[in-house]
Amino acid sequence: MIPTTQLNKENDTHSSHLLGLNDLNNNPNTLFDFWQSLIDNLVISRLFDTQINNHALIKKMTDEQGVYNKLLSEYKEKLGKVFYYNTNNYPSDIQGDLKGNVFYAQHSIIPAINRIDDDIQPHLVSGRKTLVIFKPHEKIKENEQLNIKVYNEDNEKIYSTYLLPPSKLPKIAGTEQRFTRLTPDDFTIPKSFDFTINASKKIKELTESTNYLNQLMTENDIIRVDIDAENLSINLDSLKKRPNKKLILNLADNIDANIKYRNNSIPLSAQQSFVMISDETGRWFTRDESRLSFHYQQALNIDKYKTPETFDVEFTTNDDINHISKNPKLFQDIIKKNDTIKIATRDYHWAKDFIIPNSKQYANKKILFTSQAYFNSDVTYGDNEVRITTGETKLFISDDEGVWSIYSPDTQSTVNYALPQSFDIKINKNKELQKISKDICYFNEVINNNDNIHIATRNANWARHFTLETHPNFKNKKIYFSSDADYDSHVFYGDQKITIKKGDSQLFVCDEFGFWRTYEGEPLINDDSDEIRYIENGWSVAIPAEYIKPKIRLEFDYHGKQGTLSDIYVGAPTELLLHTIDIGMLTPYRGELAFQKNAELQRQYFQQIPINRLIVSHYAPIHLKEIVLPSGKHLTHRSDDDGGGHNGDMREQISKDLISDGINLANYGVHSSATKENNYLPTAQITIHNSRGIYKNGLQEHGWSGGAGKATLYNTVDNEFSHELGHNYKIGHYFKGFKGGVHATPDKPNSTWGWDADNNFFIPNFEKKKTNKYTVLDARDPNAEKAEPYMQHAMLKDAMSGGELYDKAYNAYTLHTPTTAQAIQHFFENSAIFSKTSSTGYQKWDPNTQTMQEYLPPHTKNISFVDVPIVDNQDVTETTLSALLNKNDHIKIESYNSHYPPNIYLPQADHSNKNKVIEIDCTSQWSIKLHVNGNKQIISHNTKVYYISNGDSWEPSSELTFIQKPVKQGVPVVTLVGFYDPQNQLKSYIYPALEGSYGMVYNNDTIDTTKPYLAVTLRNGEVKQYQLDQHRFISQLMNKFHINIERRLEPVKAELYVKGQRVSSQHIELTDQPLPTTINGIIQS
């Protein structure tokens, strides 16, 4: 079949010339008339051996991708090359007269009911798109309907739909052939362009700015780029979907470039013109991909439309033939139950009328009518009717919707496979060989103009690659390859490749359908690789995220039979906030923070972890030209320390402690902290960074470290990223040993596959290549437990156990085992999230009510409490406490034996002590009488309590919660960090401002000028002040500060004050570079 897109090409003169379509725009007839016109104009005999009498197939094939992949799978199934991974047979998971087993998939496949002893699995995440897989215990035909309904906790139906048949269950990543309506002829380079880029500055902008290329694609359909700079990379994956666009890349001499698309990467060499086209779906294709797609489509159509070799049922006697003729309901029931039917009439065994109605229950059936009877038979199919006369054979085929069409029977090939006695042209000069090798359009013209071609290579007259494209206009053409060259040549045709070595020769003949073959009957599809599917008879459907809530139940329905799945545990709508920054210390930053630059990588990581939302913020890269350490040491050229991947004072104290912890703490409204690793982690918030610096031992790049809300990474793709973030989820090395760290087959604990919900493919838990190797947790252990390979594919390992990837082209991060995924989920469900709707600014999951509740996080541990002096058996007076509160925000009364105050008198709560905190910790064997708010209370043995002034009264709390609420959340911020010495003995320092795309901001303080504070001047002249702690947290070291200012306010200067004196200042220079934020890999506008 000719793809319908060919009829709509107005500018493709090459395509029109080859296929003779120039006069067809004025021929608005049926597809049959169009086909006849092709035959008349080109004398194409029996193109694909079918004469289409009904064009319903074309109208109904709205999903060619699914249709052709289904055909390809059916073809493999005939070859016995389809295998099912999960072959477990367990009792029904659902209650009712419909029986079956249920699986979910979010980031990975989860059994609805875990039936394997000692197996650990995660549960569903609220508000996340979920694939439901149902394996009925009875066989249900593909064209029948299986329904699913979702009910909420009030037994109200909130969603209903039908499940897709097993042929549409997601496949393993990369195993589906990508089909498109594009053909190789569409890749002809046009003579004119809508827009040309040839200035070096613009080309650089093209490679660095997603916005620029997106804008060009919005305004232009055909864009030419002349590349004259080395090592440029154009990433088409970062573009919004732009259908029907053409990008032509021309490379100058000695220039190499790279183009990325659909997670593929193609190197381009000098003096090459390369064309990329987006089809009507917005997916990008190369010419070779369209060639393979076109070949498969035509080959699968021939296979689909050919007459079956055997039939499920045949009708050849007069009684049987008349029985189905006179009883249409019986005939329809026979069609429903059988895929292939033959009706053969002859004299005395004949009937006049047959009715074949259109109906989805008759999808993908074949009925062959043959007649040797004197009398005609009339067949009504759908809304059409056809007469079958003596000697005729007609094959009726239904499509996926059960709509019938007629196809001609198979005929004998007339192609001659003998070697020609002479050739019209011989190509043996290097210039011509190179031209037909690199310019496929030119090669096609040569083939079109010559019936017999000889291509001869020898030393100095040679080319590496030749491509023979499938084309109906090449019928009976012959190409003979011979080689006397020391180098191999490769000929690509159909879906295979033949290598021509020295002394070899090979004849290629184009058959009547336009396929190149090396011998008569050569298979058109040669992919004989195994196809592994997750489960047999798996019906599936993706339930939208908004219907995945706690306490839902599922109901399945098939022909009046029902089955219900209740007690579905749906957990928290958890979140992860990742900040990203590239840091250079006394040297420029690396510029290789791939995760930050590529939203697709962010999307892929989201697909690997059990959360509802992944927010990724983008901080501008920073080159720190001078470094001040918390000790006061000032560096301008290099550190005096030795650096390394895990070593270096700047690594620890600047990139990790100051910047990464500083970004996190600024988002909590914690203005100052100790200069050491921070452990204040109320939410799942992590800052990831690349960093490097100049040390005593030279330039050192840091990485391979994670935990406590930060990750120092050398590589932000592959297992390093997954592993170091795993440490942030409190997962250790070799978590749970062999049973937790090594993936397993479905008959054992710890088995799953990943699921990409956006692209709807599975990521298996075994290696892509066949190595037939056993998998061990630690290869250094000679007695290590081993996991057997699955069909020669070695089992993979978890990220925390030396994990590997299935295929980086489809997901650049490690598939966690269910054991680790459950532990990660536990971490997230025990973490709070920032919430704009909460009165506290935070929410946290309550597993008892299965709801998100308002939450006050505990205060940071880096609070300096001043001890109240205690004299044994003497009261703590109001005067003593008032004096201490005048100078300190946090004071502590500690009572123990021989250090016991019988009474404590709190001063009256008022504006002067608002938000100040008194901790009382009683470990003495005697109780204390507390006088507070005009009342008496008893503080018993082993009691710790905090009293916080709200300005009117002292409020007790069993834990010190964080009382600051963000005034804005998720806004662009300027993060100010640095060191200050409350004693003003070491030189304080404000670092250059950090610009981020997403953060939390807080109200400025009413400050006490006798204590340290930061003053920030805005462009409009307003000054905002932020109070800092007045005590050193660690003796001999400065404290660090970290404060967010909303970017919209345009801060221009920061000044640091200690004891009323300005000790440091920094001008704030903001850039105009775009800093995108993504949510689940989607760039936010």
CSV table of C-alpha atoms in Angstrom, one decimal, residues 34-383:
chain,number,residue,atom,x,y,z
A,34,PHE,CA,-6.4,5.8,-7.8
A,35,TRP,CA,-4.9,2.4,-7.8
A,36,GLN,CA,-6.0,1.7,-11.4
A,37,SER,CA,-4.5,5.1,-12.4
A,38,LEU,CA,-1.2,3.9,-10.9
A,39,ILE,CA,-1.4,0.7,-13.0
A,40,ASP,CA,-2.3,2.6,-16.1
A,41,ASN,CA,0.5,5.2,-15.7
A,42,LEU,CA,3.3,3.0,-14.5
A,43,VAL,CA,2.2,-0.4,-15.7
A,44,ILE,CA,2.7,-1.7,-12.1
A,45,SER,CA,1.3,-5.2,-12.2
A,46,ARG,CA,-0.5,-6.3,-9.1
A,47,LEU,CA,1.3,-3.9,-6.8
A,48,PHE,CA,1.7,-5.9,-3.5
A,49,ASP,CA,-0.6,-8.4,-5.3
A,50,THR,CA,-3.8,-6.8,-4.1
A,51,GLN,CA,-6.5,-4.8,-5.8
A,52,ILE,CA,-8.3,-2.9,-3.1
A,53,ASN,CA,-12.1,-2.8,-3.7
A,54,ASN,CA,-12.8,-1.0,-0.5
A,55,HIS,CA,-10.8,1.8,1.1
A,56,ALA,CA,-12.2,1.3,4.6
A,57,LEU,CA,-8.9,-0.1,5.7
A,58,ILE,CA,-7.2,3.3,5.0
A,59,LYS,CA,-9.9,5.2,6.8
A,60,LYS,CA,-9.7,3.0,9.9
A,61,MET,CA,-5.9,2.8,10.2
A,62,THR,CA,-5.5,5.8,12.5
A,63,ASP,CA,-3.0,4.0,14.6
A,64,GLU,CA,-0.5,2.5,12.2
A,65,GLN,CA,2.1,2.2,14.9
A,66,GLY,CA,-0.1,-0.2,16.9
A,67,VAL,CA,-1.5,-2.0,13.8
A,68,TYR,CA,1.9,-2.8,12.3
A,69,ASN,CA,3.6,-3.8,15.6
A,70,LYS,CA,0.7,-6.2,16.2
A,71,LEU,CA,1.3,-7.7,12.7
A,72,LEU,CA,5.0,-7.9,13.4
A,73,SER,CA,4.3,-9.7,16.7
A,74,GLU,CA,1.9,-12.1,15.1
A,75,TYR,CA,4.5,-12.8,12.5
A,76,LYS,CA,7.1,-13.7,15.2
A,77,GLU,CA,4.5,-15.8,17.0
A,78,LYS,CA,4.2,-17.9,13.9
A,79,LEU,CA,7.9,-18.5,14.0
A,80,GLY,CA,7.8,-19.5,17.7
A,81,LYS,CA,9.8,-16.6,18.7
A,82,VAL,CA,7.5,-15.1,21.4
A,83,PHE,CA,8.1,-16.0,25.1
A,84,TYR,CA,6.3,-14.9,28.2
A,85,TYR,CA,8.2,-13.8,31.3
A,86,ASN,CA,5.6,-14.1,34.0
A,87,THR,CA,4.2,-17.6,33.8
A,88,ASN,CA,3.0,-17.9,37.4
A,89,ASN,CA,-0.4,-19.5,37.9
A,90,TYR,CA,-2.0,-18.3,41.1
A,91,PRO,CA,-5.6,-18.3,42.5
A,92,SER,CA,-7.8,-15.5,41.5
A,93,ASP,CA,-7.0,-12.0,43.0
A,94,ILE,CA,-10.6,-10.9,42.4
A,95,GLN,CA,-13.9,-11.9,44.0
A,96,GLY,CA,-16.8,-12.9,41.8
A,97,ASP,CA,-17.6,-15.2,39.0
A,98,LEU,CA,-15.0,-13.6,36.8
A,99,LYS,CA,-11.5,-14.9,37.8
A,100,GLY,CA,-8.1,-13.6,37.1
A,101,ASN,CA,-4.9,-12.0,38.5
A,102,VAL,CA,-4.2,-8.3,38.7
A,103,PHE,CA,-1.0,-6.3,38.4
A,104,TYR,CA,-0.4,-2.5,38.6
A,105,ALA,CA,2.4,-0.5,37.1
A,106,GLN,CA,3.5,2.9,38.1
A,107,HIS,CA,7.2,3.2,38.2
A,108,SER,CA,7.3,-0.6,38.1
A,109,ILE,CA,5.0,-3.6,38.0
A,110,ILE,CA,3.4,-4.5,41.4
A,111,PRO,CA,1.3,-7.5,42.0
A,112,ALA,CA,-2.1,-6.6,43.4
A,113,ILE,CA,-1.8,-9.5,45.8
A,114,ASN,CA,1.6,-10.7,46.8
A,115,ARG,CA,1.6,-14.5,46.7
A,116,ILE,CA,5.3,-15.2,47.2
A,117,ASP,CA,6.7,-15.8,50.6
A,118,ASP,CA,9.2,-13.2,51.9
A,119,ASP,CA,8.6,-11.0,48.9
A,120,ILE,CA,8.7,-7.2,49.5
A,121,GLN,CA,6.9,-4.9,47.1
A,122,PRO,CA,6.0,-1.2,47.1
A,123,HIS,CA,2.4,-0.1,47.0
A,124,LEU,CA,0.6,2.4,44.8
A,125,VAL,CA,1.3,6.1,44.9
A,126,SER,CA,-1.7,8.5,45.1
A,127,GLY,CA,-2.3,10.6,42.1
A,128,ARG,CA,0.0,8.8,39.7
A,129,LYS,CA,-1.0,7.3,36.3
A,130,THR,CA,-1.4,3.6,36.7
A,131,LEU,CA,-1.4,0.7,34.3
A,132,VAL,CA,-3.8,-2.0,35.4
A,133,ILE,CA,-3.0,-5.4,33.9
A,134,PHE,CA,-5.6,-8.2,34.2
A,135,LYS,CA,-4.9,-11.8,33.3
A,136,PRO,CA,-8.3,-13.6,33.1
A,137,HIS,CA,-8.3,-17.3,33.9
A,138,GLU,CA,-10.4,-17.9,30.8
A,139,LYS,CA,-9.3,-17.2,27.2
A,140,ILE,CA,-11.0,-14.0,25.9
A,141,LYS,CA,-10.6,-13.2,22.2
A,142,GLU,CA,-8.9,-10.0,21.2
A,143,ASN,CA,-12.0,-8.6,19.5
A,144,GLU,CA,-14.2,-9.0,22.6
A,145,GLN,CA,-14.7,-6.4,25.3
A,146,LEU,CA,-13.5,-6.5,28.8
A,147,ASN,CA,-14.5,-3.6,31.0
A,148,ILE,CA,-13.2,-2.0,34.2
A,149,LYS,CA,-14.8,0.4,36.7
A,150,VAL,CA,-13.2,2.4,39.5
A,151,TYR,CA,-15.2,3.1,42.7
A,152,ASN,CA,-14.3,5.4,45.5
A,153,GLU,CA,-14.6,4.8,49.2
A,154,ASP,CA,-18.3,6.0,49.1
A,155,ASN,CA,-19.0,3.2,46.5
A,156,GLU,CA,-19.5,5.9,43.8
A,157,LYS,CA,-18.3,5.0,40.3
A,158,ILE,CA,-15.6,7.6,39.4
A,159,TYR,CA,-14.2,6.1,36.2
A,160,SER,CA,-15.0,3.3,33.7
A,161,THR,CA,-13.4,2.2,30.4
A,162,TYR,CA,-12.5,-1.0,28.5
A,163,LEU,CA,-9.2,-2.8,28.7
A,164,LEU,CA,-7.0,-3.2,25.6
A,165,PRO,CA,-6.4,-6.7,24.3
A,166,PRO,CA,-3.1,-8.6,25.0
A,167,SER,CA,-1.6,-7.5,21.7
A,168,LYS,CA,-1.5,-4.0,23.0
A,169,LEU,CA,0.1,-4.8,26.3
A,170,PRO,CA,3.3,-2.6,26.5
A,171,LYS,CA,6.4,-4.1,24.9
A,172,ILE,CA,10.0,-4.0,26.1
A,173,ALA,CA,11.7,-0.7,25.4
A,174,GLY,CA,13.2,-0.7,21.9
A,175,THR,CA,11.5,-3.9,20.7
A,176,GLU,CA,8.7,-2.1,18.9
A,177,GLN,CA,9.5,-1.1,15.4
A,178,ARG,CA,8.8,2.7,15.0
A,179,PHE,CA,6.4,3.0,12.1
A,180,THR,CA,5.7,6.2,10.3
A,181,ARG,CA,3.9,7.4,7.2
A,182,LEU,CA,7.1,9.0,6.0
A,183,THR,CA,8.8,7.3,3.1
A,184,PRO,CA,12.4,7.7,1.9
A,185,ASP,CA,11.2,10.0,-0.9
A,186,ASP,CA,10.1,12.5,1.7
A,187,PHE,CA,13.8,13.1,2.6
A,188,THR,CA,14.7,14.7,-0.7
A,189,ILE,CA,16.6,18.0,0.0
A,190,PRO,CA,14.5,20.9,-1.3
A,191,LYS,CA,15.8,23.6,-3.5
A,192,SER,CA,14.5,26.4,-1.2
A,193,PHE,CA,14.3,26.8,2.6
A,194,ASP,CA,12.0,28.8,4.9
A,195,PHE,CA,15.0,29.7,7.1
A,196,THR,CA,18.8,29.2,6.9
A,197,ILE,CA,21.2,29.4,9.8
A,198,ASN,CA,24.9,30.0,8.9
A,199,ALA,CA,26.2,32.5,11.4
A,200,SER,CA,28.5,30.9,14.1
A,201,LYS,CA,26.8,32.8,16.9
A,202,LYS,CA,23.3,31.6,15.9
A,203,ILE,CA,24.5,28.0,15.4
A,204,LYS,CA,25.9,28.1,18.9
A,205,GLU,CA,22.6,29.5,20.2
A,206,LEU,CA,20.8,26.7,18.4
A,207,THR,CA,22.8,24.1,20.2
A,208,GLU,CA,22.6,25.7,23.6
A,209,SER,CA,19.1,27.2,23.7
A,210,THR,CA,16.0,25.0,23.5
A,211,ASN,CA,13.9,28.2,23.3
A,212,TYR,CA,15.7,29.4,20.1
A,213,LEU,CA,15.2,26.1,18.2
A,214,ASN,CA,11.6,25.8,19.4
A,215,GLN,CA,10.9,29.3,18.2
A,216,LEU,CA,12.4,28.5,14.8
A,217,MET,CA,10.3,25.4,14.5
A,218,THR,CA,7.2,27.3,15.4
A,219,GLU,CA,7.7,29.8,12.6
A,220,ASN,CA,9.3,27.7,9.8
A,221,ASP,CA,8.7,24.3,8.3
A,222,ILE,CA,12.0,23.7,6.4
A,223,ILE,CA,15.2,24.9,8.1
A,224,ARG,CA,18.7,24.6,6.9
A,225,VAL,CA,21.7,24.7,9.2
A,226,ASP,CA,25.3,25.2,7.8
A,227,ILE,CA,27.6,23.9,10.5
A,228,ASP,CA,31.2,25.1,10.5
A,229,ALA,CA,32.1,24.6,14.2
A,230,GLU,CA,33.5,21.5,15.8
A,231,ASN,CA,31.7,19.1,18.1
A,232,LEU,CA,28.3,20.7,18.1
A,233,SER,CA,25.3,18.8,19.4
A,234,ILE,CA,21.7,19.4,18.5
A,235,ASN,CA,19.2,17.9,20.8
A,236,LEU,CA,15.8,17.3,19.1
A,237,ASP,CA,14.4,15.5,22.2
A,238,SER,CA,14.3,18.9,24.1
A,239,LEU,CA,11.9,20.3,21.5
A,240,LYS,CA,8.2,20.5,21.9
A,241,LYS,CA,6.4,18.2,19.4
A,242,ARG,CA,6.5,19.9,16.0
A,243,PRO,CA,4.8,17.9,13.3
A,244,ASN,CA,5.8,18.0,9.7
A,245,LYS,CA,9.1,19.8,10.0
A,246,LYS,CA,12.3,19.3,8.0
A,247,LEU,CA,15.8,20.0,9.3
A,248,ILE,CA,18.7,19.9,6.8
A,249,LEU,CA,22.2,19.9,8.3
A,250,ASN,CA,25.2,20.7,6.1
A,251,LEU,CA,28.6,20.0,7.5
A,252,ALA,CA,31.7,21.8,6.2
A,253,ASP,CA,35.1,20.2,5.7
A,254,ASN,CA,36.7,18.6,8.7
A,255,ILE,CA,33.7,19.2,10.9
A,256,ASP,CA,32.0,16.6,13.1
A,257,ALA,CA,28.7,17.1,14.9
A,258,ASN,CA,26.1,15.1,16.7
A,259,ILE,CA,22.3,15.0,16.6
A,260,LYS,CA,20.2,13.6,19.4
A,261,TYR,CA,16.6,12.5,19.0
A,262,ARG,CA,14.3,10.0,20.6
A,263,ASN,CA,17.2,9.1,22.9
A,264,ASN,CA,19.3,8.1,20.0
A,265,SER,CA,22.6,9.8,19.0
A,266,ILE,CA,23.9,10.0,15.5
A,267,PRO,CA,27.4,11.3,14.7
A,268,LEU,CA,27.6,13.3,11.5
A,269,SER,CA,30.8,13.5,9.5
A,270,ALA,CA,32.4,16.2,7.3
A,271,GLN,CA,31.0,17.1,3.9
A,272,GLN,CA,27.7,15.5,4.7
A,273,SER,CA,24.1,16.7,4.3
A,274,PHE,CA,21.8,15.1,6.7
A,275,VAL,CA,18.0,15.4,6.8
A,276,MET,CA,15.7,14.9,9.8
A,277,ILE,CA,11.9,15.0,9.4
A,278,SER,CA,9.2,15.0,12.1
A,279,ASP,CA,6.1,13.1,11.0
A,280,GLU,CA,2.5,14.1,11.7
A,281,THR,CA,2.9,12.9,15.3
A,282,GLY,CA,5.9,15.1,15.9
A,283,ARG,CA,8.3,12.2,16.1
A,284,TRP,CA,11.7,12.7,14.4
A,285,PHE,CA,12.9,10.2,11.8
A,286,THR,CA,16.0,9.6,9.7
A,287,ARG,CA,15.7,8.5,6.1
A,288,ASP,CA,17.0,5.0,7.0
A,289,GLU,CA,14.4,4.7,9.7
A,290,SER,CA,11.6,5.6,7.3
A,291,ARG,CA,13.1,3.1,4.8
A,292,LEU,CA,12.9,0.3,7.3
A,293,SER,CA,9.4,1.4,8.4
A,294,PHE,CA,8.2,1.5,4.8
A,295,HIS,CA,9.7,-1.9,4.1
A,296,TYR,CA,8.1,-3.5,7.2
A,297,GLN,CA,4.7,-2.0,6.4
A,298,GLN,CA,4.7,-3.4,2.9
A,299,ALA,CA,6.1,-6.8,4.0
A,300,LEU,CA,3.6,-7.1,6.8
A,301,ASN,CA,0.7,-6.2,4.5
A,302,ILE,CA,1.7,-8.9,2.1
A,303,ASP,CA,1.9,-11.4,5.0
A,304,LYS,CA,-1.4,-10.2,6.4
A,305,TYR,CA,-3.3,-10.2,3.1
A,306,LYS,CA,-2.1,-13.5,1.8
A,307,THR,CA,-4.4,-16.5,1.6
A,308,PRO,CA,-4.0,-18.8,4.7
A,309,GLU,CA,-2.4,-22.1,4.1
A,310,THR,CA,-4.9,-23.8,6.5
A,311,PHE,CA,-8.4,-22.9,7.8
A,312,ASP,CA,-10.1,-23.2,11.1
A,313,VAL,CA,-13.2,-24.4,9.4
A,314,GLU,CA,-14.2,-25.2,5.8
A,315,PHE,CA,-17.6,-25.5,4.1
A,316,THR,CA,-17.7,-27.6,1.0
A,317,THR,CA,-20.9,-29.6,1.1
A,318,ASN,CA,-24.3,-28.5,-0.1
A,319,ASP,CA,-25.9,-28.9,3.3
A,320,ASP,CA,-23.2,-27.0,5.2
A,321,ILE,CA,-23.0,-24.2,2.6
A,322,ASN,CA,-26.8,-23.7,2.6
A,323,HIS,CA,-27.0,-23.9,6.4
A,324,ILE,CA,-24.8,-20.8,6.8
A,325,SER,CA,-26.4,-19.1,3.8
A,326,LYS,CA,-29.9,-19.4,5.2
A,327,ASN,CA,-29.1,-18.9,8.8
A,328,PRO,CA,-27.1,-15.6,9.1
A,329,LYS,CA,-27.0,-15.7,13.0
A,330,LEU,CA,-25.3,-19.1,12.8
A,331,PHE,CA,-22.9,-17.9,10.2
A,332,GLN,CA,-22.1,-14.9,12.4
A,333,ASP,CA,-21.5,-17.1,15.4
A,334,ILE,CA,-19.1,-19.2,13.3
A,335,ILE,CA,-17.2,-16.1,12.2
A,336,LYS,CA,-16.9,-15.0,15.8
A,337,LYS,CA,-15.4,-18.3,16.9
A,338,ASN,CA,-13.0,-18.9,14.0
A,339,ASP,CA,-10.3,-16.7,12.6
A,340,THR,CA,-10.0,-18.4,9.1
A,341,ILE,CA,-12.9,-19.8,7.1
A,342,LYS,CA,-13.1,-21.2,3.7
A,343,ILE,CA,-16.3,-21.6,1.6
A,344,ALA,CA,-15.8,-23.6,-1.6
A,345,THR,CA,-18.8,-23.8,-4.0
A,346,ARG,CA,-19.2,-26.1,-7.0
A,347,ASP,CA,-22.1,-27.6,-9.0
A,348,TYR,CA,-24.7,-29.1,-6.6
A,349,HIS,CA,-22.9,-27.6,-3.6
A,350,TRP,CA,-23.8,-24.0,-3.8
A,351,ALA,CA,-25.9,-21.2,-2.2
A,352,LYS,CA,-27.0,-17.9,-3.6
A,353,ASP,CA,-26.5,-15.4,-0.8
A,354,PHE,CA,-24.1,-14.8,2.1
A,355,ILE,CA,-24.1,-12.0,4.6
A,356,ILE,CA,-20.9,-10.8,6.5
A,357,PRO,CA,-21.7,-7.9,8.7
A,358,ASN,CA,-19.2,-5.3,10.0
A,359,SER,CA,-18.7,-5.7,13.7
A,360,LYS,CA,-15.7,-5.3,16.1
A,361,GLN,CA,-16.3,-8.8,17.3
A,362,TYR,CA,-15.3,-10.0,13.9
A,363,ALA,CA,-12.0,-8.1,13.9
A,364,ASN,CA,-8.9,-9.6,12.1
A,365,LYS,CA,-10.7,-12.5,10.4
A,366,LYS,CA,-10.3,-14.0,7.0
A,367,ILE,CA,-13.0,-15.7,4.8
A,368,LEU,CA,-11.9,-17.2,1.5
A,369,PHE,CA,-14.7,-17.8,-1.2
A,370,THR,CA,-13.8,-20.0,-4.2
A,371,SER,CA,-16.3,-20.9,-6.9
A,372,GLN,CA,-16.4,-23.7,-9.4
A,373,ALA,CA,-20.2,-23.5,-9.6
A,374,TYR,CA,-22.1,-22.7,-12.8
A,375,PHE,CA,-24.3,-20.3,-10.8
A,376,ASN,CA,-23.0,-17.0,-9.2
A,377,SER,CA,-23.0,-16.3,-5.5
A,378,ASP,CA,-23.6,-12.8,-4.0
A,379,VAL,CA,-21.8,-11.8,-0.8
A,380,THR,CA,-22.9,-8.8,1.2
A,381,TYR,CA,-20.1,-7.5,3.4
A,382,GLY,CA,-20.8,-4.4,5.5
A,383,ASP,CA,-22.6,-1.9,3.3
